[in-house]
mmCIF file of C-alpha atoms and ligand atoms in Angstrom:
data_model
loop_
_atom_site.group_PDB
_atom_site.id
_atom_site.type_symbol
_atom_site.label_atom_id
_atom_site.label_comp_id
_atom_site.label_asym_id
_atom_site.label_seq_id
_atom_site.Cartn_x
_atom_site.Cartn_y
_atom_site.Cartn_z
ATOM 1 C CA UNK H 943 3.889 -15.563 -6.430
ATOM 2 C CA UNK H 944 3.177 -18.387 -8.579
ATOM 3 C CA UNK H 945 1.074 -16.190 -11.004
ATOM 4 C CA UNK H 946 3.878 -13.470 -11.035
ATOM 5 C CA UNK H 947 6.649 -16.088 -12.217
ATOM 6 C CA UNK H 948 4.679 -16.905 -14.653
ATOM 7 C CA UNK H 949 3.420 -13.826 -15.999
ATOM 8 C CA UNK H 950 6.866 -12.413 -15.825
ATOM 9 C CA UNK H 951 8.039 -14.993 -18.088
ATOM 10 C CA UNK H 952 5.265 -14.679 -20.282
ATOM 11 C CA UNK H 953 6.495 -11.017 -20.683
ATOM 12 C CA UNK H 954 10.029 -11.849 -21.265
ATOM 13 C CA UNK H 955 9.169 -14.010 -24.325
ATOM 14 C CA UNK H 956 6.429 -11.536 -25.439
ATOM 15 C CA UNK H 957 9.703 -8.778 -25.028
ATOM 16 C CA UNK H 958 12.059 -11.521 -27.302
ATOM 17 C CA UNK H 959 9.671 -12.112 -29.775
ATOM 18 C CA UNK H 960 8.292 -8.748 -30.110
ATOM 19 C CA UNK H 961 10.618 -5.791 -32.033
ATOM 20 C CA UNK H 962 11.729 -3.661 -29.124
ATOM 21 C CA UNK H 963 9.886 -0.620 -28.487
ATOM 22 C CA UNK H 964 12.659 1.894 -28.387
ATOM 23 C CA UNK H 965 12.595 4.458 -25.984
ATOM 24 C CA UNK H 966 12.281 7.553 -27.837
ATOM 25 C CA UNK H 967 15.061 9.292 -25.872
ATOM 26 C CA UNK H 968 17.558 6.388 -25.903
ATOM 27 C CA UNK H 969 18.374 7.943 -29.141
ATOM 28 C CA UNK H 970 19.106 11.333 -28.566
ATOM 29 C CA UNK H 971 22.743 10.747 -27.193
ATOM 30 C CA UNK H 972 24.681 11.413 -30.682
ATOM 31 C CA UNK H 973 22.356 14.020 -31.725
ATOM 32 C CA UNK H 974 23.006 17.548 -31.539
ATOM 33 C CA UNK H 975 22.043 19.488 -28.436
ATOM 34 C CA UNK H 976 18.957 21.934 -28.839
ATOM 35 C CA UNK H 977 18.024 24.607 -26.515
ATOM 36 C CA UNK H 978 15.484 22.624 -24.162
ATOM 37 C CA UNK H 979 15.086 21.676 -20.465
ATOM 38 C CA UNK H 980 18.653 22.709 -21.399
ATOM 39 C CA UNK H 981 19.539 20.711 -24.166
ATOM 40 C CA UNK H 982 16.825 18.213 -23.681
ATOM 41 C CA UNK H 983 13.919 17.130 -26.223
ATOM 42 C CA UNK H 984 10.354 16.994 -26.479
ATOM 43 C CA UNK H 985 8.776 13.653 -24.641
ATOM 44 C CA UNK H 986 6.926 10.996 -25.868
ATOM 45 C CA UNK H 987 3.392 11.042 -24.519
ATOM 46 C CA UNK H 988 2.941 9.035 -21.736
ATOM 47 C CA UNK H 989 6.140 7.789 -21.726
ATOM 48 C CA UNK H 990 6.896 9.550 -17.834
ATOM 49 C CA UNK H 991 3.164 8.704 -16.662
ATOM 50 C CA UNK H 992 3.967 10.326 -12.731
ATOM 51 C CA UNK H 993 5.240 13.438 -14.211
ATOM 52 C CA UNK H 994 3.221 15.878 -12.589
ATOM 53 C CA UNK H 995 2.645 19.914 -13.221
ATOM 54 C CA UNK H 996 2.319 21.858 -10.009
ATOM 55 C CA UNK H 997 0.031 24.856 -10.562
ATOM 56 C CA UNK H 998 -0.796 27.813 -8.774
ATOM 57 C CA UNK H 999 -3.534 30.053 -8.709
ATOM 58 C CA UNK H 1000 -3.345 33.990 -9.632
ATOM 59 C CA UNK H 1001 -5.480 36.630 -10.569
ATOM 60 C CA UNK H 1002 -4.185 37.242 -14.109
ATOM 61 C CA UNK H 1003 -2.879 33.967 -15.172
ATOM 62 C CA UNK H 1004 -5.766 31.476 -13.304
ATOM 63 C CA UNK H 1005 -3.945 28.747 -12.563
ATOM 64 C CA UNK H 1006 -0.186 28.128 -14.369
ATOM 65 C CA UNK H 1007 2.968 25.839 -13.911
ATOM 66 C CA UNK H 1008 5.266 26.798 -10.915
ATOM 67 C CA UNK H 1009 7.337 23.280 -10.465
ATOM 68 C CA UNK H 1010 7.161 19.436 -11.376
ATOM 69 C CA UNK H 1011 6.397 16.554 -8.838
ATOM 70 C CA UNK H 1012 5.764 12.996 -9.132
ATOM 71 C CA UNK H 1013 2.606 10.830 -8.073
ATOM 72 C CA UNK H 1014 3.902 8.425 -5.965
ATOM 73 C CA UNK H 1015 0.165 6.709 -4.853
ATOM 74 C CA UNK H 1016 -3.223 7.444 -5.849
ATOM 75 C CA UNK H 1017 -3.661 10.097 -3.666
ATOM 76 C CA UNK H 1018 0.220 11.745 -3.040
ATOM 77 C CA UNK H 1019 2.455 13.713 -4.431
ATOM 78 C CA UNK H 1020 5.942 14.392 -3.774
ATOM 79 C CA UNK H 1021 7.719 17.411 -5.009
ATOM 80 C CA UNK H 1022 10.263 19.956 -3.729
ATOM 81 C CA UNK H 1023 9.709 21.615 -0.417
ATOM 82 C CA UNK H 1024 10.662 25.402 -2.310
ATOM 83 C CA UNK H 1025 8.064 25.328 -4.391
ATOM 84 C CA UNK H 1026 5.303 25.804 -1.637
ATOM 85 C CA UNK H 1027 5.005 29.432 -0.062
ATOM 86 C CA UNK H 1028 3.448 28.388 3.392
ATOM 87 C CA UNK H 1029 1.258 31.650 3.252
ATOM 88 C CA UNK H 1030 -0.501 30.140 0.219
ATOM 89 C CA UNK H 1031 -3.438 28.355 1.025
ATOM 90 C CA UNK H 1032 -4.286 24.807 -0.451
ATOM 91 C CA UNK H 1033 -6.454 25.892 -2.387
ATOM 92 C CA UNK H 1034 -4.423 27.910 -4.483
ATOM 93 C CA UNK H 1035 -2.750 24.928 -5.412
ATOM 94 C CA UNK H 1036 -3.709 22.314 -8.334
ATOM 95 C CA UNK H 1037 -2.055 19.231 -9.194
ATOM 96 C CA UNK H 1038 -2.177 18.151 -12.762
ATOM 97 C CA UNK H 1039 -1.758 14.689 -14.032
ATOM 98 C CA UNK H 1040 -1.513 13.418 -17.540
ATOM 99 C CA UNK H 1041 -0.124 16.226 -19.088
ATOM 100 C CA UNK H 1042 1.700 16.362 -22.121
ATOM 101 C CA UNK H 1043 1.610 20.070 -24.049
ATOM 102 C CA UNK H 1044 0.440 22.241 -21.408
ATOM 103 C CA UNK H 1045 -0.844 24.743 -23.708
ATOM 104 C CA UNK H 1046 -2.435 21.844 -25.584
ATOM 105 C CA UNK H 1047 -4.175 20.292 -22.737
ATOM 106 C CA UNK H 1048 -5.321 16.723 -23.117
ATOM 107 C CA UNK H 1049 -8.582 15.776 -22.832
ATOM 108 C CA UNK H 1050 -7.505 12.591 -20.271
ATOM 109 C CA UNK H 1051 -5.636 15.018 -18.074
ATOM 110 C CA UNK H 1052 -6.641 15.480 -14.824
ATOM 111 C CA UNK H 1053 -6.585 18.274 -12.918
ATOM 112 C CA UNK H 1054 -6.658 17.639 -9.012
ATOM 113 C CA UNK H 1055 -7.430 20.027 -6.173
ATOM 114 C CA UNK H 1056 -5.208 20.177 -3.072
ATOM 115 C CA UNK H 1057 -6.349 18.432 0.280
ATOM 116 C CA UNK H 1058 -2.723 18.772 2.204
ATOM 117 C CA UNK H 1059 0.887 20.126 1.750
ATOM 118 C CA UNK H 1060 3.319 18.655 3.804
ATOM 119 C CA UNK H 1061 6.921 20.222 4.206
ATOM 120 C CA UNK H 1062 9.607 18.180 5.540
ATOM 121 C CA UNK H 1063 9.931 19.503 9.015
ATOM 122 C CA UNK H 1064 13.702 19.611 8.411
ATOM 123 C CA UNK H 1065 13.588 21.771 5.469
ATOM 124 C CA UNK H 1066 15.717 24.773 5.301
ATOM 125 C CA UNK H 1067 15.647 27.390 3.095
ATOM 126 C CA UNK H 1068 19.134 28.613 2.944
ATOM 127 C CA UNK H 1069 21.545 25.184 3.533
ATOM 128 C CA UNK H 1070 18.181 23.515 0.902
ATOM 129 C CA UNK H 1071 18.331 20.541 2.825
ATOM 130 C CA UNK H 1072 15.192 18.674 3.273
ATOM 131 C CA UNK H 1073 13.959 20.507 -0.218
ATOM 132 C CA UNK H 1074 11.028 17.573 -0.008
ATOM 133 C CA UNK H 1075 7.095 18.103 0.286
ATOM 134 C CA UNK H 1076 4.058 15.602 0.110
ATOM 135 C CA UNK H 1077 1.294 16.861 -1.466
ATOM 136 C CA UNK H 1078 -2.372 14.791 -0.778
ATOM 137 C CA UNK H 1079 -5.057 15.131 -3.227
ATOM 138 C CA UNK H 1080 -8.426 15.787 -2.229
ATOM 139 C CA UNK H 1081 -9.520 12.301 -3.772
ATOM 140 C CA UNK H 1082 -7.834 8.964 -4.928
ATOM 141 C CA UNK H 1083 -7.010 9.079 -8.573
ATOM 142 C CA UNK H 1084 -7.765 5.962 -11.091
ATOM 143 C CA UNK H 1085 -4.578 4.999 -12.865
ATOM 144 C CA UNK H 1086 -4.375 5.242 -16.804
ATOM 145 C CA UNK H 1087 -2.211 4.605 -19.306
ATOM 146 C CA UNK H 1088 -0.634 8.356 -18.981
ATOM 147 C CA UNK H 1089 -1.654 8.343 -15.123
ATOM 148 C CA UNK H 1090 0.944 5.612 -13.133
ATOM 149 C CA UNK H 1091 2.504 6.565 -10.140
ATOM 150 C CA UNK H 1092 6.914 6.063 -9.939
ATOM 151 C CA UNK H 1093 8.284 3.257 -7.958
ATOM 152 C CA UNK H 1094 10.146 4.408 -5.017
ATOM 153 C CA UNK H 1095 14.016 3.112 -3.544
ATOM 154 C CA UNK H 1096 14.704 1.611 -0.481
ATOM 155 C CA UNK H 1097 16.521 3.622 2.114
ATOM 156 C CA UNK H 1098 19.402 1.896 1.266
ATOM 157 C CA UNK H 1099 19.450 1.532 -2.342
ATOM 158 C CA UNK H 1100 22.365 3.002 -4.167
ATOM 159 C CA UNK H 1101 23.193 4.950 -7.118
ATOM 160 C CA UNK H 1102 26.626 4.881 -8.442
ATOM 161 C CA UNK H 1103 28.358 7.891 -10.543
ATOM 162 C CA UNK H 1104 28.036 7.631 -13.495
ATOM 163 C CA UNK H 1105 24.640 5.826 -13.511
ATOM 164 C CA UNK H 1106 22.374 7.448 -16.483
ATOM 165 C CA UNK H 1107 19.483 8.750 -15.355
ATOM 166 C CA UNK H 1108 16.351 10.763 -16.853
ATOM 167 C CA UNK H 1109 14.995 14.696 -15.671
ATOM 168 C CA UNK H 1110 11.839 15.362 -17.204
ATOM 169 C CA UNK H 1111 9.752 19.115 -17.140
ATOM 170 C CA UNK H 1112 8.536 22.216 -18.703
ATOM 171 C CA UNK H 1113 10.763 24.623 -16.884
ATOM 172 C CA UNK H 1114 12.861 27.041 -18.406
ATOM 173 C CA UNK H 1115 14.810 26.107 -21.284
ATOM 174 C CA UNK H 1116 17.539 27.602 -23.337
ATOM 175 C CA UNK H 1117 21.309 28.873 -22.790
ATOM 176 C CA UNK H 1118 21.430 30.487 -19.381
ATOM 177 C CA UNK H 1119 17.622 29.024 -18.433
ATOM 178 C CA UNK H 1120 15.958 32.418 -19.744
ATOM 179 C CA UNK H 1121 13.852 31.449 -21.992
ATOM 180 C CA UNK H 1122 10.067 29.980 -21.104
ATOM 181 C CA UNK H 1123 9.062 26.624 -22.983
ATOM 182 C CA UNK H 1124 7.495 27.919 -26.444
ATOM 183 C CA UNK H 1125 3.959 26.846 -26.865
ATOM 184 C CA UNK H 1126 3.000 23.854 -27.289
ATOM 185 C CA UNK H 1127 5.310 23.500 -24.046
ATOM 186 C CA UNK H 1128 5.617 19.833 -24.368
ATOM 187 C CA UNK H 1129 7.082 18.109 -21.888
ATOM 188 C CA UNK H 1130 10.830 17.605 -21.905
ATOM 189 C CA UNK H 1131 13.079 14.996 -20.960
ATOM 190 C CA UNK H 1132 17.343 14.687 -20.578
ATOM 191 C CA UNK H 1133 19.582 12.001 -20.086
ATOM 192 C CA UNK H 1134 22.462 12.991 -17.210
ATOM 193 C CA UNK H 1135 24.651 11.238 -15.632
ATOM 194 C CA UNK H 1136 25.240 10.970 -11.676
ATOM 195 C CA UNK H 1137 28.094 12.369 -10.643
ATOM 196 C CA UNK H 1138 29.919 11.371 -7.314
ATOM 197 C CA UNK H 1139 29.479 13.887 -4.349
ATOM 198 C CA UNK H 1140 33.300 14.327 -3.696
ATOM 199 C CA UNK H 1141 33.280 15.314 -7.215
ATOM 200 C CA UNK H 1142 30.378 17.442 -6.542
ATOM 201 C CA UNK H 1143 31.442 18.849 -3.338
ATOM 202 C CA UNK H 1144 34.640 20.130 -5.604
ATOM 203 C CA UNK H 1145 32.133 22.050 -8.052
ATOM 204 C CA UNK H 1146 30.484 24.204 -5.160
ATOM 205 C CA UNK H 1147 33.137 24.472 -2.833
ATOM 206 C CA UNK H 1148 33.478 28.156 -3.234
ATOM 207 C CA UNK H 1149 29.846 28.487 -3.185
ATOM 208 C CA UNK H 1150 27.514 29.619 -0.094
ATOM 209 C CA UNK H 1151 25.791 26.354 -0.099
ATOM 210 C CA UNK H 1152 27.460 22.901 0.441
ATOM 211 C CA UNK H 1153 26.443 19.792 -0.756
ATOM 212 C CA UNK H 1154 24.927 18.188 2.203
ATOM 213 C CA UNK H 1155 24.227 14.215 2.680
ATOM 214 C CA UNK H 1156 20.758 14.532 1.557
ATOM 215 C CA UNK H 1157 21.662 15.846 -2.355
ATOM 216 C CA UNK H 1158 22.509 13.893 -5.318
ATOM 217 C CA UNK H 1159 24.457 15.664 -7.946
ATOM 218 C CA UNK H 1160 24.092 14.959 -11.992
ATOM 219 C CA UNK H 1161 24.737 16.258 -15.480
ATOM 220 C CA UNK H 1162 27.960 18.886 -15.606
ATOM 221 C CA UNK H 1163 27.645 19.247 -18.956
ATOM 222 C CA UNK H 1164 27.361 23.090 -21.130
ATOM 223 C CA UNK H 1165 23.581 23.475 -21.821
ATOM 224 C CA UNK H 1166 22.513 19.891 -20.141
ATOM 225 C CA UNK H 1167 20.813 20.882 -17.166
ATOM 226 C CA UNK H 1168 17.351 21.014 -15.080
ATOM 227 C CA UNK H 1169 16.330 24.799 -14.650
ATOM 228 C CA UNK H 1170 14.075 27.120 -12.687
ATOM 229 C CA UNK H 1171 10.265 25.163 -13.311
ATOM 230 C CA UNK H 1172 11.736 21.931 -13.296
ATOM 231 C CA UNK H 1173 11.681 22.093 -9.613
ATOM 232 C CA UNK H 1174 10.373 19.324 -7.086
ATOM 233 C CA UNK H 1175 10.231 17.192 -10.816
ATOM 234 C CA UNK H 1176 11.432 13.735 -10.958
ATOM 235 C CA UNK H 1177 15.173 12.695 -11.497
ATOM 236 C CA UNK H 1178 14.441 8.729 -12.193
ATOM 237 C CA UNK H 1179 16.689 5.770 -13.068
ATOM 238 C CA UNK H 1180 16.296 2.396 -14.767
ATOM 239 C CA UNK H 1181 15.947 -0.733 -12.521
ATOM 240 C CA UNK H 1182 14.777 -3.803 -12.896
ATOM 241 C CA UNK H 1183 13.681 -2.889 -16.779
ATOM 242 C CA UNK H 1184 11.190 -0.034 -15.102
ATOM 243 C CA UNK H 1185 12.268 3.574 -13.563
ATOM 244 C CA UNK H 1186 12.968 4.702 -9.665
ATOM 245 C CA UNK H 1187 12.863 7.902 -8.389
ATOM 246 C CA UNK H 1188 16.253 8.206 -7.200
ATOM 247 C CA UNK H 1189 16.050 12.575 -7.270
ATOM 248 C CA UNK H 1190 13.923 15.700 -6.707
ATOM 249 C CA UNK H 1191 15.352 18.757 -9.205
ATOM 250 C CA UNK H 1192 15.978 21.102 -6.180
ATOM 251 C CA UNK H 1193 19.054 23.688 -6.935
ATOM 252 C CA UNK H 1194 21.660 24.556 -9.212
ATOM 253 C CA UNK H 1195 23.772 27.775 -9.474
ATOM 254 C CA UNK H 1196 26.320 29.112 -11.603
ATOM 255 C CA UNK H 1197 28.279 29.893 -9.145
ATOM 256 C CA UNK H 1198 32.135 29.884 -11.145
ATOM 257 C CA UNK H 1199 32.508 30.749 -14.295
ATOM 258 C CA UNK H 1200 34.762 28.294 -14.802
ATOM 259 C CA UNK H 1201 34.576 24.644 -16.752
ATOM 260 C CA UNK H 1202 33.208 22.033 -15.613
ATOM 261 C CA UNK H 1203 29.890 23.051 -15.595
ATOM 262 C CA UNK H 1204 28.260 22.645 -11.997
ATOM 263 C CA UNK H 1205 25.891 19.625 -12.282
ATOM 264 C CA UNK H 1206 22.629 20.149 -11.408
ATOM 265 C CA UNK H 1207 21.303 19.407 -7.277
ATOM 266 C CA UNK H 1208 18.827 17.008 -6.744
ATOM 267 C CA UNK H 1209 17.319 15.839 -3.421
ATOM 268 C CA UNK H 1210 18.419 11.999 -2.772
ATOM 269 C CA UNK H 1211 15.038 10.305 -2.631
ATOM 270 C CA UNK H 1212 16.532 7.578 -0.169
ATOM 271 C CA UNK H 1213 17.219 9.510 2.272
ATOM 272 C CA UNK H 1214 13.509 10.241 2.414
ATOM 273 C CA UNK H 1215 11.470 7.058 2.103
ATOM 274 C CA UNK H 1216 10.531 6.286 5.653
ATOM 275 C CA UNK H 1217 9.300 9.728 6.069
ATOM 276 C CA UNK H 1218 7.160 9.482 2.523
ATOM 277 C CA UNK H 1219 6.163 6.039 4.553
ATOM 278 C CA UNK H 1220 5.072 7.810 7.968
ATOM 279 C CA UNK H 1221 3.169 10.604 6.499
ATOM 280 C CA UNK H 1222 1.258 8.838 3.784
ATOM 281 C CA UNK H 1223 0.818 5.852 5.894
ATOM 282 C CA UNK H 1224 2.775 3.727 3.046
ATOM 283 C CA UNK H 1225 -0.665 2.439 1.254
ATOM 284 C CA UNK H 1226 -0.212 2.078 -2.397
ATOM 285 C CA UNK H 1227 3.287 3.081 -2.539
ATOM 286 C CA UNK H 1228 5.833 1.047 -4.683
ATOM 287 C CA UNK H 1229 9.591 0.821 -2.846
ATOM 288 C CA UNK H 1230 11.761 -1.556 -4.986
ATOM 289 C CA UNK H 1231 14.505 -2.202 -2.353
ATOM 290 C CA UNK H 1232 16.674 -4.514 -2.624
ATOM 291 C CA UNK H 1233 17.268 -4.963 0.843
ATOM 292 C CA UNK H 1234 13.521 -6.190 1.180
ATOM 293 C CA UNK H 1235 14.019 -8.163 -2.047
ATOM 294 C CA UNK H 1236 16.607 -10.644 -0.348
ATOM 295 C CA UNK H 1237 15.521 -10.813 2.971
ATOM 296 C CA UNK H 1238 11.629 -11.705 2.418
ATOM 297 C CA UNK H 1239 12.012 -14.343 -1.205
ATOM 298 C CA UNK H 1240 13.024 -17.616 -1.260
ATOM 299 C CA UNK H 1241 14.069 -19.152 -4.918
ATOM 300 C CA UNK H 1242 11.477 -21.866 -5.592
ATOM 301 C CA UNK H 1243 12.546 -25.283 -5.652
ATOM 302 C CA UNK H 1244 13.679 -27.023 -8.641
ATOM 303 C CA UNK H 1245 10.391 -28.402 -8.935
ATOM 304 C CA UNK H 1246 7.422 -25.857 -7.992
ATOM 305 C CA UNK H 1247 4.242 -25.037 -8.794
ATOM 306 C CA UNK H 1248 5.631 -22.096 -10.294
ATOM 307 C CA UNK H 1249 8.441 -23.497 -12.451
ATOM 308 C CA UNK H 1250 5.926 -26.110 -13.640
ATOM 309 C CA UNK H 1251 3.536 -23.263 -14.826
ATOM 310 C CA UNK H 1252 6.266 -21.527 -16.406
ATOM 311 C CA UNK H 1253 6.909 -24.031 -18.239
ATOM 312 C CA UNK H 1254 3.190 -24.740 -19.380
ATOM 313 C CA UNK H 1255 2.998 -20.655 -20.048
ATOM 314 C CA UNK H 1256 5.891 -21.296 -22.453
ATOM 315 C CA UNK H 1257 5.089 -24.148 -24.176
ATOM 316 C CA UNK H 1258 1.340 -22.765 -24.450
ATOM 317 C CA UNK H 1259 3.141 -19.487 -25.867
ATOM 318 C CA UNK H 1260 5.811 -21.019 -28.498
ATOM 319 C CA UNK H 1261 2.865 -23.251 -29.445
ATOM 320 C CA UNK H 1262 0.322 -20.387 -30.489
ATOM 321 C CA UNK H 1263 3.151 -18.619 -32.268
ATOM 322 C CA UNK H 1264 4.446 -21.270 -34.191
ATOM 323 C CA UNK H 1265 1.549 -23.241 -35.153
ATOM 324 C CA UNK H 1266 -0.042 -20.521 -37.396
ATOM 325 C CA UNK H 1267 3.474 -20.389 -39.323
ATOM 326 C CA UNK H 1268 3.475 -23.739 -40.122
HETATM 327 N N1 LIG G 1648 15.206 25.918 -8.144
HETATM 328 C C1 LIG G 1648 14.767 25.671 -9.479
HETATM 329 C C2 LIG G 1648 13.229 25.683 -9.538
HETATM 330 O O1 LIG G 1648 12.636 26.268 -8.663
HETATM 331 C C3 LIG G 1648 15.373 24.434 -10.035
HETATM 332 C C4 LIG G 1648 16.781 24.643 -10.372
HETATM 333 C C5 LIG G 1648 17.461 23.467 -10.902
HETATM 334 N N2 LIG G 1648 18.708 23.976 -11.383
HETATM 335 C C6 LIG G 1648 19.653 23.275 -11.957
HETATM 336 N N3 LIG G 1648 20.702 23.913 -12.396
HETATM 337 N N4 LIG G 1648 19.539 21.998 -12.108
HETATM 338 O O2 LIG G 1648 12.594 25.270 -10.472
#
């Protein structure tokens, strides 16, 4: 406790005094739209460290992308439920972490066999609900500096409309979602906003498939979209000056021709997180709730250990800086 107050405000001066390391895709909101994700752009590397590329085994190709997930632990994935045939067996499956150009592999990727695939016992392939699978690797990976796993929400952590959030994946990209990623099929990554359910509920009312409790809706925007390959990827938004994984990419249809553009379906991680708890047995996962946040910390007193170190950590900070100025 003490050593995290003060380390966090060693990082907040080291983040005032240092020049701010832009996120690469904060920028691309005035820029024009090119044909990726839809309409995203090409990733920084190691920027979305739990992005991870779901591969499947067959004859001809060996083993190639079929869907995105996100490494939630050392040893679990989560993805989308769809994306795992239950006639396939493990071992057809690989998990690959690190990547950045998948026809470019890096040499720090890893590539990680399948122990377990878990489908949520709910899941239903027609309403989509429950479109959420854990997937345990045969062995514990060591984190990196493009390996991290996401932090997850609390059950009851919120995410309002019009909240921007980040989809990252090499599915298909292009007007329509028809074209494949073109070689070096880096990753890609697009900003979208949440939109409300009611709003959502609107968009697919004439559709076969409702909008259920369990889905999160974003991006309704011409050529902004997740697509087919994007699947079981993460949908992840800023908190606490880090990223949560508040959605799965799960659906999407063009269902009316009609503007506004359908925003894309994503599973609403919350609604999931004391099932990923139960079946992974909750070691080495990260929840950032808020609810936990308020009922288990006390604010230190005026006078602590702590505040007195932060102080010291300061002081010891502005000192080295300054001194070699003078
Ligand atoms: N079901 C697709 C997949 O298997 C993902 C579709 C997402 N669609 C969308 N319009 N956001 O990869």
């Amino acid at each position: 406790m003490m050593g995290g107050l003060c380390s966090q405000l060693a990082a907040l001066l080291l983040l005032l005094l240092l020049p701010s390391p832009a996120h690469g895709a904060e920028e691309s909101q005035d820029q024009p739209v090119f044909s990726r994700i839809i309409g995203g752009q090409d990733a920084q590397e190691g920027i979305w460290p739990w992005q991870v590329s779901v591969q499947q085994y067959d004859n001809k190709r060996e083993y190639y992308h079929i869907c995105g997930g996100s490494l939630i632990s050392a040893q679990w994935v989560v993805s989308a439920a769809h994306c795992f045939d239950l006639s396939t067996p493990v071992s057809a499956y690989r998990m690959n972490l690190g990547e950045h150009q998948l026809s470019n592999p890096s040499p720090t990727r890893i590539s990680s066999p399948v122990r377990r695939i878990v489908r949520h016992p709910d899941y239903n392939e027609n309403t989509g609900v429950a479109d959420v699978a854990l997937v345990q690797l045969t062995e514990p990976v060591a984190f990196t500096d493009t390996i991290r796993p996401v932090s997850l929400p609390g059950p009851s952590t919120q995410f309002p409309a019009g909240e921007k959030c980040w989809v990252t994946g090499w599915g298909l990209i292009g007007w329509g979602c028809k074209d494949t990623l073109p070689p070096p099929q880096t990753l890609q990554e697009l900003r979208v906003p949440l939109v409300d359910s009611s709003t959502c509920r609107d968009h697919f009312r004439d559709c076969k498939r409702p909008i259920q409790e369990d889905m999160l809706c974003a991006g309704s925007e011409v050529n902004r979209d997740s697509c087919k390959g994007d699947s079981g990827g993460p949908l992840v938004c800023p908190r606490n000056g880090n990223f949560i994984l508040a959605g799965l990419v799960s659906w999407g249809i063009k269902c009316t021709q009609s503007t506004p553009v359908p925003p894309g379906v994503y599973v609403r991680v919350p609604v999931y997180v004391n099932w990923i708890q139960n079946v992974t047995g909750g070691t080495g996962l990260s929840i950032v709730s808020p609810a936990v946040l308020s009922a288990g910390t006390t604010p230190p007193g005026p006078l602590s250990n702590g505040l007195i170190c932060s102080c010291l950590a300061l002081a010891l900070l502005l000192a080295g800086l300054l001194l070699p100025a003078l």
